[in-house]
Amino acid sequence: MAFRRRTKSYPFFSQEFLIQNHADIVFCLVLFVLIGLMFEATAKTAFMFILPQYNTSTLSPEGEVSLYHYGWRDCITILFYCLITIILHAVVQEYILDKVNRRLHLSKSKNTKFNESGQLCVFHLVSSVWALYILITVSVFYSSSAETLYFNKLCVLRFQVKFYYLSQLAYWLHTLPELYFQKVRKEDIPRRLQYISLYLLHIMLAYLLNLTRLGLVLLFLQYLSELGFHLSRLFYFVDESHHKLFNLWAGSFVVTRMVTLILLFLVVGFGLARVENQYMDWEAGSFNTLLIRMVVLLVVCLTQAWLLWRFIHFQLRRWREGMKEQAARKRVLAKQPSRTVKRDVGGHYENGMVKSEKKMKVP
């Protein structure tokens, strides 16, 4: 299966060959793992790549339920789904974004931003809907206690919760090689590495410290806010008259930061401080100690403060540029000489000019 049109052939294993055919190469690797399911000798190893590991069955009022915890074999599953994400990235790029780009005729810089927003828009939409479904399924909205947002008894996860976190880690890890495959400009790489690193750090903290339900709520809010931004940018590239959508996103951005901090302090700062088990137990998956709570609060608060500082700095710079453009426009209009036109009493026109006995100034 070919993901991109071949306009030129390159030598095997050259840099351009790998970039142009990376999706096909990755697809062959995934197919190799799937073929391993067909043979009894390799099926167990293949399942290690495809299915989440460390599951145990337990009885509940709903029947027999499989619960999961984390371990080093999760890295193998993350690697496999990282390859899957690279393939999906190429599919979205080839069959959706490239077709739209050919119709819009954008410049090279706008084309890069359009592709970035298009990919993230699809991801944020899917992830936010998926997170909302999980939150409703685990009934986190119907209980506000800290125990509901923190698994304080055992390091256990339902299948959909664990698979969600593994998929999130796989997606953000796949963006690192995509910087090479998409030939991202050097000046754009630091900006992208910043938000990629922040997402990986916060998702890993929520996953490893068993703050998975709180993490789901915060990720849902964050992805909704980011979805609004990238949708606004896509509409702006299609038609620049849609720039007012950024004002709606600006309001949602500030609200998201405030809600994130409030939830964080209510759950981690106050809720978990009142839970009985104030100790660290690796086997039970309990990390509810004062030091770890302070580290979580510090990391998230610094991130939110940094995001707000960048947002305010950008808005102030945008406001100053707008004031300069407005002042320059006024100076240009003031330097233009005033013209006089005349108009007859009968209102007759001559040579496209209006005649008048009284003189009127026209800017």
Short mmCIF file of C-alpha atoms in Angstrom, two decimals:
data_model
loop_
_atom_site.label_atom_id
_atom_site.label_comp_id
_atom_site.label_asym_id
_atom_site.label_seq_id
_atom_site.Cartn_x
_atom_site.Cartn_y
_atom_site.Cartn_z
CA MET A 1 0.00 0.00 0.00
CA ALA A 2 1.47 3.35 -1.01
CA PHE A 3 0.75 6.40 1.11
CA ARG A 4 2.35 9.05 -1.08
CA ARG A 5 2.66 9.70 -4.79
CA ARG A 6 6.17 8.92 -6.01
CA THR A 7 7.45 11.78 -8.10
CA LYS A 8 11.07 10.69 -7.96
CA SER A 9 12.88 7.51 -7.00
CA TYR A 10 15.79 7.60 -4.55
CA PRO A 11 18.55 5.07 -3.77
CA PHE A 12 17.64 2.41 -1.21
CA PHE A 13 18.29 3.32 2.45
CA SER A 14 19.14 6.90 1.56
CA GLN A 15 17.75 9.69 3.71
CA GLU A 16 15.17 10.79 1.14
CA PHE A 17 14.12 7.18 0.55
CA LEU A 18 13.42 6.65 4.26
CA ILE A 19 11.50 9.91 4.54
CA GLN A 20 9.39 9.26 1.46
CA ASN A 21 8.61 5.62 2.31
CA HIS A 22 8.63 5.66 6.12
CA ALA A 23 4.90 4.83 6.37
CA ASP A 24 5.27 1.81 4.10
CA ILE A 25 8.32 0.57 6.06
CA VAL A 26 6.48 0.94 9.36
CA PHE A 27 3.44 -0.84 7.91
CA CYS A 28 5.64 -3.82 7.03
CA LEU A 29 6.89 -3.97 10.63
CA VAL A 30 3.33 -3.92 11.96
CA LEU A 31 2.30 -6.59 9.48
CA PHE A 32 5.23 -8.73 10.62
CA VAL A 33 3.94 -8.58 14.21
CA LEU A 34 0.39 -9.43 13.12
CA ILE A 35 1.61 -12.44 11.15
CA GLY A 36 3.16 -13.68 14.38
CA LEU A 37 -0.39 -14.21 15.75
CA MET A 38 -0.91 -16.99 13.20
CA PHE A 39 1.69 -19.33 14.68
CA GLU A 40 1.55 -20.90 18.11
CA ALA A 41 5.27 -20.47 18.73
CA THR A 42 5.18 -16.70 18.22
CA ALA A 43 1.60 -15.89 19.27
CA LYS A 44 2.51 -15.23 22.90
CA THR A 45 5.22 -12.77 21.92
CA ALA A 46 2.94 -11.07 19.39
CA PHE A 47 0.21 -10.62 22.01
CA MET A 48 2.78 -8.82 24.16
CA PHE A 49 2.97 -6.12 21.46
CA ILE A 50 -0.76 -5.84 20.81
CA LEU A 51 -2.56 -6.29 24.14
CA PRO A 52 -1.96 -4.46 27.45
CA GLN A 53 -0.09 -6.62 29.93
CA TYR A 54 -0.32 -7.30 33.69
CA ASN A 55 -4.00 -8.15 33.88
CA THR A 56 -5.82 -9.97 36.67
CA SER A 57 -9.44 -11.13 36.79
CA THR A 58 -11.67 -10.32 39.74
CA LEU A 59 -15.33 -10.73 40.58
CA SER A 60 -17.59 -7.69 40.90
CA PRO A 61 -21.36 -7.03 40.95
CA GLU A 62 -21.08 -6.59 37.17
CA GLY A 63 -19.48 -10.02 36.80
CA GLU A 64 -15.88 -10.98 36.09
CA VAL A 65 -13.78 -7.88 35.38
CA SER A 66 -10.19 -7.70 34.16
CA LEU A 67 -8.05 -5.17 36.02
CA TYR A 68 -4.58 -4.05 34.99
CA HIS A 69 -1.51 -2.52 36.54
CA TYR A 70 1.64 -1.21 34.88
CA GLY A 71 5.10 -2.65 34.36
CA TRP A 72 8.09 -2.60 32.07
CA ARG A 73 6.32 -4.65 29.36
CA ASP A 74 4.08 -1.64 28.72
CA CYS A 75 7.02 -0.14 26.84
CA ILE A 76 6.67 -2.89 24.22
CA THR A 77 2.97 -2.15 23.77
CA ILE A 78 3.68 1.58 23.54
CA LEU A 79 6.30 0.92 20.86
CA PHE A 80 3.83 -1.09 18.76
CA TYR A 81 1.10 1.54 18.96
CA CYS A 82 3.66 4.21 18.21
CA LEU A 83 4.17 2.45 14.87
CA ILE A 84 0.39 2.31 14.38
CA THR A 85 0.18 6.05 15.03
CA ILE A 86 2.86 6.77 12.42
CA ILE A 87 0.73 4.93 9.85
CA LEU A 88 -2.43 6.81 10.85
CA HIS A 89 -0.49 10.09 10.70
CA ALA A 90 0.50 9.33 7.11
CA VAL A 91 -3.08 8.39 6.18
CA VAL A 92 -4.49 11.67 7.53
CA GLN A 93 -1.74 13.64 5.83
CA GLU A 94 -2.10 11.97 2.44
CA TYR A 95 -5.85 11.57 2.08
CA ILE A 96 -7.12 14.66 3.93
CA LEU A 97 -4.60 17.43 4.54
CA ASP A 98 -2.64 17.22 1.28
CA LYS A 99 -5.85 17.36 -0.76
CA VAL A 100 -7.02 20.45 1.12
CA ASN A 101 -3.59 22.06 0.75
CA ARG A 102 -3.67 21.69 -3.01
CA ARG A 103 -6.94 23.62 -3.12
CA LEU A 104 -5.92 26.40 -0.74
CA HIS A 105 -2.52 27.18 -2.38
CA LEU A 106 -0.94 28.23 0.92
CA SER A 107 2.59 29.49 1.35
CA LYS A 108 5.26 27.16 2.71
CA SER A 109 5.12 28.53 6.26
CA LYS A 110 1.31 28.48 6.36
CA ASN A 111 1.31 25.02 4.84
CA THR A 112 3.47 23.73 7.71
CA LYS A 113 1.18 25.29 10.32
CA PHE A 114 -1.89 23.98 8.51
CA ASN A 115 -0.53 20.42 8.57
CA GLU A 116 0.39 20.72 12.25
CA SER A 117 -3.04 22.04 13.22
CA GLY A 118 -4.80 19.48 11.04
CA GLN A 119 -3.02 16.55 12.66
CA LEU A 120 -3.51 17.88 16.20
CA CYS A 121 -7.13 18.76 15.50
CA VAL A 122 -7.91 15.15 14.61
CA PHE A 123 -5.99 13.86 17.63
CA HIS A 124 -7.56 16.29 20.12
CA LEU A 125 -11.05 15.56 18.82
CA VAL A 126 -10.66 11.79 19.11
CA SER A 127 -8.88 11.99 22.49
CA SER A 128 -11.41 14.36 24.07
CA VAL A 129 -14.40 12.26 22.96
CA TRP A 130 -12.63 9.09 24.13
CA ALA A 131 -11.75 10.65 27.51
CA LEU A 132 -15.34 11.82 28.01
CA TYR A 133 -16.63 8.32 27.28
CA ILE A 134 -14.23 6.80 29.83
CA LEU A 135 -15.12 9.38 32.47
CA ILE A 136 -18.81 8.61 32.06
CA THR A 137 -18.13 4.88 32.12
CA VAL A 138 -16.15 4.97 35.37
CA SER A 139 -18.76 7.33 36.87
CA VAL A 140 -16.20 9.90 38.00
CA PHE A 141 -18.73 12.69 37.61
CA TYR A 142 -21.04 11.19 40.22
CA SER A 143 -18.59 11.30 43.12
CA SER A 144 -16.43 14.20 44.21
CA SER A 145 -14.35 12.39 46.86
CA ALA A 146 -10.61 12.15 46.55
CA GLU A 147 -10.82 8.34 46.63
CA THR A 148 -12.75 8.42 43.35
CA LEU A 149 -10.03 10.42 41.64
CA TYR A 150 -7.20 8.38 43.16
CA PHE A 151 -6.87 4.60 43.26
CA ASN A 152 -5.68 4.42 46.84
CA LYS A 153 -6.07 0.67 47.44
CA LEU A 154 -4.37 -1.03 44.53
CA CYS A 155 -2.53 -0.07 41.40
CA VAL A 156 -5.39 -1.29 39.21
CA LEU A 157 -6.84 0.07 35.99
CA ARG A 158 -9.68 -0.92 33.77
CA PHE A 159 -8.80 -1.96 30.25
CA GLN A 160 -10.07 1.19 28.57
CA VAL A 161 -8.26 3.46 31.04
CA LYS A 162 -4.93 1.71 30.60
CA PHE A 163 -5.30 1.49 26.83
CA TYR A 164 -6.09 5.22 26.73
CA TYR A 165 -2.92 6.13 28.57
CA LEU A 166 -0.79 3.79 26.48
CA SER A 167 -2.25 5.33 23.33
CA GLN A 168 -1.56 8.85 24.60
CA LEU A 169 2.06 8.01 25.33
CA ALA A 170 2.40 6.31 21.95
CA TYR A 171 1.03 9.34 20.12
CA TRP A 172 3.30 11.90 21.75
CA LEU A 173 6.32 9.63 21.34
CA HIS A 174 5.56 9.21 17.64
CA THR A 175 5.74 12.99 17.17
CA LEU A 176 9.49 12.87 17.84
CA PRO A 177 10.44 10.87 14.70
CA GLU A 178 7.76 12.82 12.79
CA LEU A 179 9.89 15.92 13.23
CA TYR A 180 12.40 14.17 10.97
CA PHE A 181 9.91 12.56 8.60
CA GLN A 182 8.00 15.82 8.03
CA LYS A 183 11.20 17.87 7.56
CA VAL A 184 10.21 20.39 10.20
CA ARG A 185 12.20 23.61 10.06
CA LYS A 186 14.94 24.01 12.67
CA GLU A 187 13.37 27.16 14.11
CA ASP A 188 10.07 25.28 14.74
CA ILE A 189 11.65 22.26 16.44
CA PRO A 190 12.24 23.87 19.90
CA ARG A 191 8.62 25.04 20.10
CA ARG A 192 7.29 21.60 19.25
CA LEU A 193 9.69 19.85 21.61
CA GLN A 194 8.42 22.04 24.43
CA TYR A 195 4.79 20.97 24.25
CA ILE A 196 5.68 17.35 23.38
CA SER A 197 7.86 17.11 26.49
CA LEU A 198 5.19 18.69 28.68
CA TYR A 199 2.51 16.28 27.49
CA LEU A 200 4.78 13.27 28.00
CA LEU A 201 5.81 14.45 31.48
CA HIS A 202 2.27 15.05 32.74
CA ILE A 203 0.78 11.89 31.22
CA MET A 204 3.56 9.76 32.68
CA LEU A 205 3.13 11.37 36.11
CA ALA A 206 -0.61 10.65 36.09
CA TYR A 207 -0.04 7.07 34.87
CA LEU A 208 2.80 6.10 37.20
CA LEU A 209 1.45 7.83 40.33
CA ASN A 210 -2.06 6.38 39.85
CA LEU A 211 -3.67 9.77 39.30
CA THR A 212 -5.34 8.36 36.23
CA ARG A 213 -8.87 9.63 36.81
CA LEU A 214 -7.73 13.12 37.71
CA GLY A 215 -5.47 12.97 34.67
CA LEU A 216 -8.41 12.02 32.47
CA VAL A 217 -10.39 15.05 33.61
CA LEU A 218 -7.46 17.42 33.09
CA LEU A 219 -6.59 15.92 29.71
CA PHE A 220 -10.20 16.26 28.61
CA LEU A 221 -10.21 19.97 29.51
CA GLN A 222 -6.80 20.56 27.92
CA TYR A 223 -7.70 18.79 24.69
CA LEU A 224 -10.96 20.73 24.38
CA SER A 225 -9.06 24.00 24.71
CA GLU A 226 -6.41 22.94 22.20
CA LEU A 227 -9.09 21.70 19.81
CA GLY A 228 -10.60 25.19 19.82
CA PHE A 229 -7.24 26.77 19.02
CA HIS A 230 -6.38 24.47 16.12
CA LEU A 231 -9.89 24.72 14.68
CA SER A 232 -9.60 28.51 14.80
CA ARG A 233 -6.27 28.35 13.01
CA LEU A 234 -7.63 26.04 10.32
CA PHE A 235 -10.61 28.32 9.67
CA TYR A 236 -8.27 31.31 9.57
CA PHE A 237 -6.13 29.69 6.88
CA VAL A 238 -9.24 28.94 4.83
CA ASP A 239 -10.65 32.47 5.24
CA GLU A 240 -8.85 35.23 7.14
CA SER A 241 -12.18 36.83 8.08
CA HIS A 242 -12.60 34.09 10.71
CA HIS A 243 -9.95 35.64 12.98
CA LYS A 244 -12.60 36.37 15.63
CA LEU A 245 -12.65 32.67 16.51
CA PHE A 246 -9.33 33.25 18.28
CA ASN A 247 -11.15 35.49 20.75
CA LEU A 248 -13.44 32.61 21.70
CA TRP A 249 -10.43 30.35 22.13
CA ALA A 250 -8.69 32.96 24.32
CA GLY A 251 -11.62 32.91 26.74
CA SER A 252 -11.70 29.12 26.88
CA PHE A 253 -7.92 29.02 27.40
CA VAL A 254 -8.09 31.17 30.55
CA VAL A 255 -11.07 29.23 31.90
CA THR A 256 -9.25 25.93 31.33
CA ARG A 257 -6.21 27.14 33.27
CA MET A 258 -8.36 28.25 36.20
CA VAL A 259 -10.41 25.03 36.31
CA THR A 260 -7.23 22.94 36.10
CA LEU A 261 -5.68 24.69 39.09
CA ILE A 262 -8.89 24.49 41.13
CA LEU A 263 -9.30 20.75 40.50
CA LEU A 264 -5.65 20.12 41.22
CA PHE A 265 -5.72 21.85 44.61
CA LEU A 266 -9.05 20.30 45.59
CA VAL A 267 -7.93 16.74 44.81
CA VAL A 268 -4.18 16.70 45.44
CA GLY A 269 -3.78 19.58 47.85
CA PHE A 270 -6.80 19.02 50.10
CA GLY A 271 -8.49 15.72 49.22
CA LEU A 272 -5.53 13.34 49.28
CA ALA A 273 -4.15 15.02 52.40
CA ARG A 274 -7.19 13.71 54.31
CA VAL A 275 -6.96 10.12 53.05
CA GLU A 276 -5.89 7.62 55.72
CA ASN A 277 -3.03 5.90 53.85
CA GLN A 278 -0.31 8.56 54.03
CA TYR A 279 2.57 6.31 52.97
CA MET A 280 4.44 5.02 49.93
CA ASP A 281 3.91 1.42 48.84
CA TRP A 282 5.20 0.38 45.43
CA GLU A 283 3.41 -2.98 45.41
CA ALA A 284 0.04 -1.49 46.42
CA GLY A 285 0.54 1.47 44.09
CA SER A 286 0.17 4.07 46.83
CA PHE A 287 2.23 7.26 46.46
CA ASN A 288 0.19 9.48 48.72
CA THR A 289 2.98 11.24 50.63
CA LEU A 290 3.53 14.92 51.32
CA LEU A 291 6.66 15.05 49.16
CA ILE A 292 5.01 13.52 46.10
CA ARG A 293 1.92 15.71 46.48
CA MET A 294 4.13 18.79 46.63
CA VAL A 295 6.06 17.66 43.55
CA VAL A 296 2.82 17.12 41.58
CA LEU A 297 1.46 20.50 42.66
CA LEU A 298 4.73 22.22 41.80
CA VAL A 299 5.05 20.64 38.35
CA VAL A 300 1.46 21.33 37.28
CA CYS A 301 1.35 24.84 38.78
CA LEU A 302 4.62 25.83 37.08
CA THR A 303 3.31 24.50 33.78
CA GLN A 304 0.04 26.41 34.08
CA ALA A 305 1.87 29.59 35.10
CA TRP A 306 4.24 29.23 32.12
CA LEU A 307 1.32 28.73 29.74
CA LEU A 308 -0.49 31.78 31.14
CA TRP A 309 2.68 33.89 30.90
CA ARG A 310 3.16 32.93 27.26
CA PHE A 311 -0.51 33.61 26.53
CA ILE A 312 -0.45 37.07 28.17
CA HIS A 313 2.86 37.92 26.49
CA PHE A 314 1.45 36.94 23.08
CA GLN A 315 -1.76 38.93 23.62
CA LEU A 316 0.17 42.04 24.72
CA ARG A 317 2.49 41.79 21.74
CA ARG A 318 -0.49 41.37 19.44
CA TRP A 319 -2.18 44.42 21.03
CA ARG A 320 0.95 46.57 20.65
CA GLU A 321 1.33 45.57 17.00
CA GLY A 322 -2.31 46.42 16.39
CA MET A 323 -1.86 49.85 18.00
CA LYS A 324 1.23 50.53 15.88
CA GLU A 325 -0.59 49.56 12.69
CA GLN A 326 -3.53 51.76 13.62
CA ALA A 327 -1.25 54.73 14.39
CA ALA A 328 0.65 54.24 11.11
CA ARG A 329 -2.64 54.11 9.21
CA LYS A 330 -3.73 57.39 10.79
CA ARG A 331 -0.44 59.07 9.87
CA VAL A 332 -0.78 57.94 6.25
CA LEU A 333 -4.33 59.28 6.06
CA ALA A 334 -3.27 62.58 7.62
CA LYS A 335 -0.52 63.08 5.01
CA GLN A 336 -2.87 62.58 2.06
CA PRO A 337 -3.89 65.96 0.45
CA SER A 338 -7.58 66.74 0.58
CA ARG A 339 -9.41 66.89 -2.73
CA THR A 340 -12.24 69.27 -3.58
CA VAL A 341 -15.18 68.29 -5.72
CA LYS A 342 -17.98 70.42 -7.12
CA ARG A 343 -21.57 69.62 -7.82
CA ASP A 344 -24.15 71.43 -9.91
CA VAL A 345 -27.47 72.42 -8.47
CA GLY A 346 -29.02 70.06 -10.96
CA GLY A 347 -26.71 67.28 -9.80
CA HIS A 348 -25.02 66.73 -13.19
CA TYR A 349 -21.77 64.74 -13.37
CA GLU A 350 -18.83 65.67 -15.55
CA ASN A 351 -15.84 63.41 -16.29
CA GLY A 352 -16.69 61.18 -13.36
CA MET A 353 -16.37 64.08 -10.86
CA VAL A 354 -19.24 65.68 -9.01
CA LYS A 355 -19.59 69.46 -9.33
CA SER A 356 -20.82 71.62 -6.47
CA GLU A 357 -20.91 75.28 -5.55
CA LYS A 358 -19.85 74.33 -2.01
CA LYS A 359 -16.50 72.65 -1.44
CA MET A 360 -16.37 69.28 0.41
CA LYS A 361 -13.27 67.55 1.75
CA VAL A 362 -12.85 63.92 0.79
CA PRO A 363 -10.11 61.86 2.49
#
